[in-house]
C-alpha positions as CSV (number, residue, x, y, z in Angstrom):
1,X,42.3,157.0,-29.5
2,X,40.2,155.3,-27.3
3,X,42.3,152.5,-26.7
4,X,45.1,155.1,-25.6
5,X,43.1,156.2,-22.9
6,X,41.9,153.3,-22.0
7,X,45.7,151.9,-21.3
8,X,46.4,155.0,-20.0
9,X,43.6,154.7,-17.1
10,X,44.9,151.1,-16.8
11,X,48.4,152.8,-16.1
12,X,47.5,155.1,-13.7
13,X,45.3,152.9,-11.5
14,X,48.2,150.3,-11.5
15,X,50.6,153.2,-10.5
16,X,47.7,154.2,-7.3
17,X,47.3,150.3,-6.7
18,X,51.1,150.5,-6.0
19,X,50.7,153.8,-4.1
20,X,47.9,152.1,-1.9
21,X,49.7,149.4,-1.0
22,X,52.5,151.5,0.1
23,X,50.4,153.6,1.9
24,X,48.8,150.1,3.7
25,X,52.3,149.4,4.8
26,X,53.1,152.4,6.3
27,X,49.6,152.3,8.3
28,X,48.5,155.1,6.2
29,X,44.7,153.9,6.5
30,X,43.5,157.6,5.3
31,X,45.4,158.1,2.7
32,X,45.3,154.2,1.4
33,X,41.5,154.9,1.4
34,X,41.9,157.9,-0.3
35,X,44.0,156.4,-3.0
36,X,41.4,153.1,-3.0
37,X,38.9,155.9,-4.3
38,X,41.0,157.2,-7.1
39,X,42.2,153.8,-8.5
40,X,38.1,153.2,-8.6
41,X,37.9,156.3,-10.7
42,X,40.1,155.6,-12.9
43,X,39.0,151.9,-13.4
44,X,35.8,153.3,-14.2
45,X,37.8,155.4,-16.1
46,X,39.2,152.8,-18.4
47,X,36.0,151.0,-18.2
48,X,34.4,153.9,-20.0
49,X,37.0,153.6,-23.0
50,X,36.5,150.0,-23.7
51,X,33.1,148.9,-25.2
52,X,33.4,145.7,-24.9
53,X,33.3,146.7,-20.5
54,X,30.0,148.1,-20.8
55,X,28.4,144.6,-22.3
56,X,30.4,142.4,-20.1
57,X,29.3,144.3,-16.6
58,X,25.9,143.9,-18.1
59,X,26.2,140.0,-18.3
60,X,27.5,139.9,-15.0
61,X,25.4,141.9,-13.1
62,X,22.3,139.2,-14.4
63,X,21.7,136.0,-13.2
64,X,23.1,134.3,-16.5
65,X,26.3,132.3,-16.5
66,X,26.8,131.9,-12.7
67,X,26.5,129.3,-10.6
């Protein structure tokens, strides 16, 4: 179940990625930003579904493993 929602987050921040761009295009600025916010949620979204996320944003917010 969770990996459903998870790829279905993924989905829908690829479909407002899309939908950003398009927005960019058309000099939209507003509305790109707008969408820019929602694609955040729902990475955060899919970020929330996936356990493994959690521990990975850990190690990268540290000092360990960068250069």
């Amino acid at each position: 179940m969770m990996d459903e929602r998870r790829d279905m987050a993924l989905a829908i921040k690829s479909c407002l990625d899309s939908l950003m761009d398009d927005a960019t295009k058309c000099d939209l600025d507003d509305l790109a930003r707008f969408i820019s916010l929602a694609a955040l949620a729902a990475e955060e979204a899919a970020m929330s579904f996936d356990p493994k996320a959690a521990q990975l944003k850990a190690l990268m917010s540290g000092g360990a493993g960068h250069c």
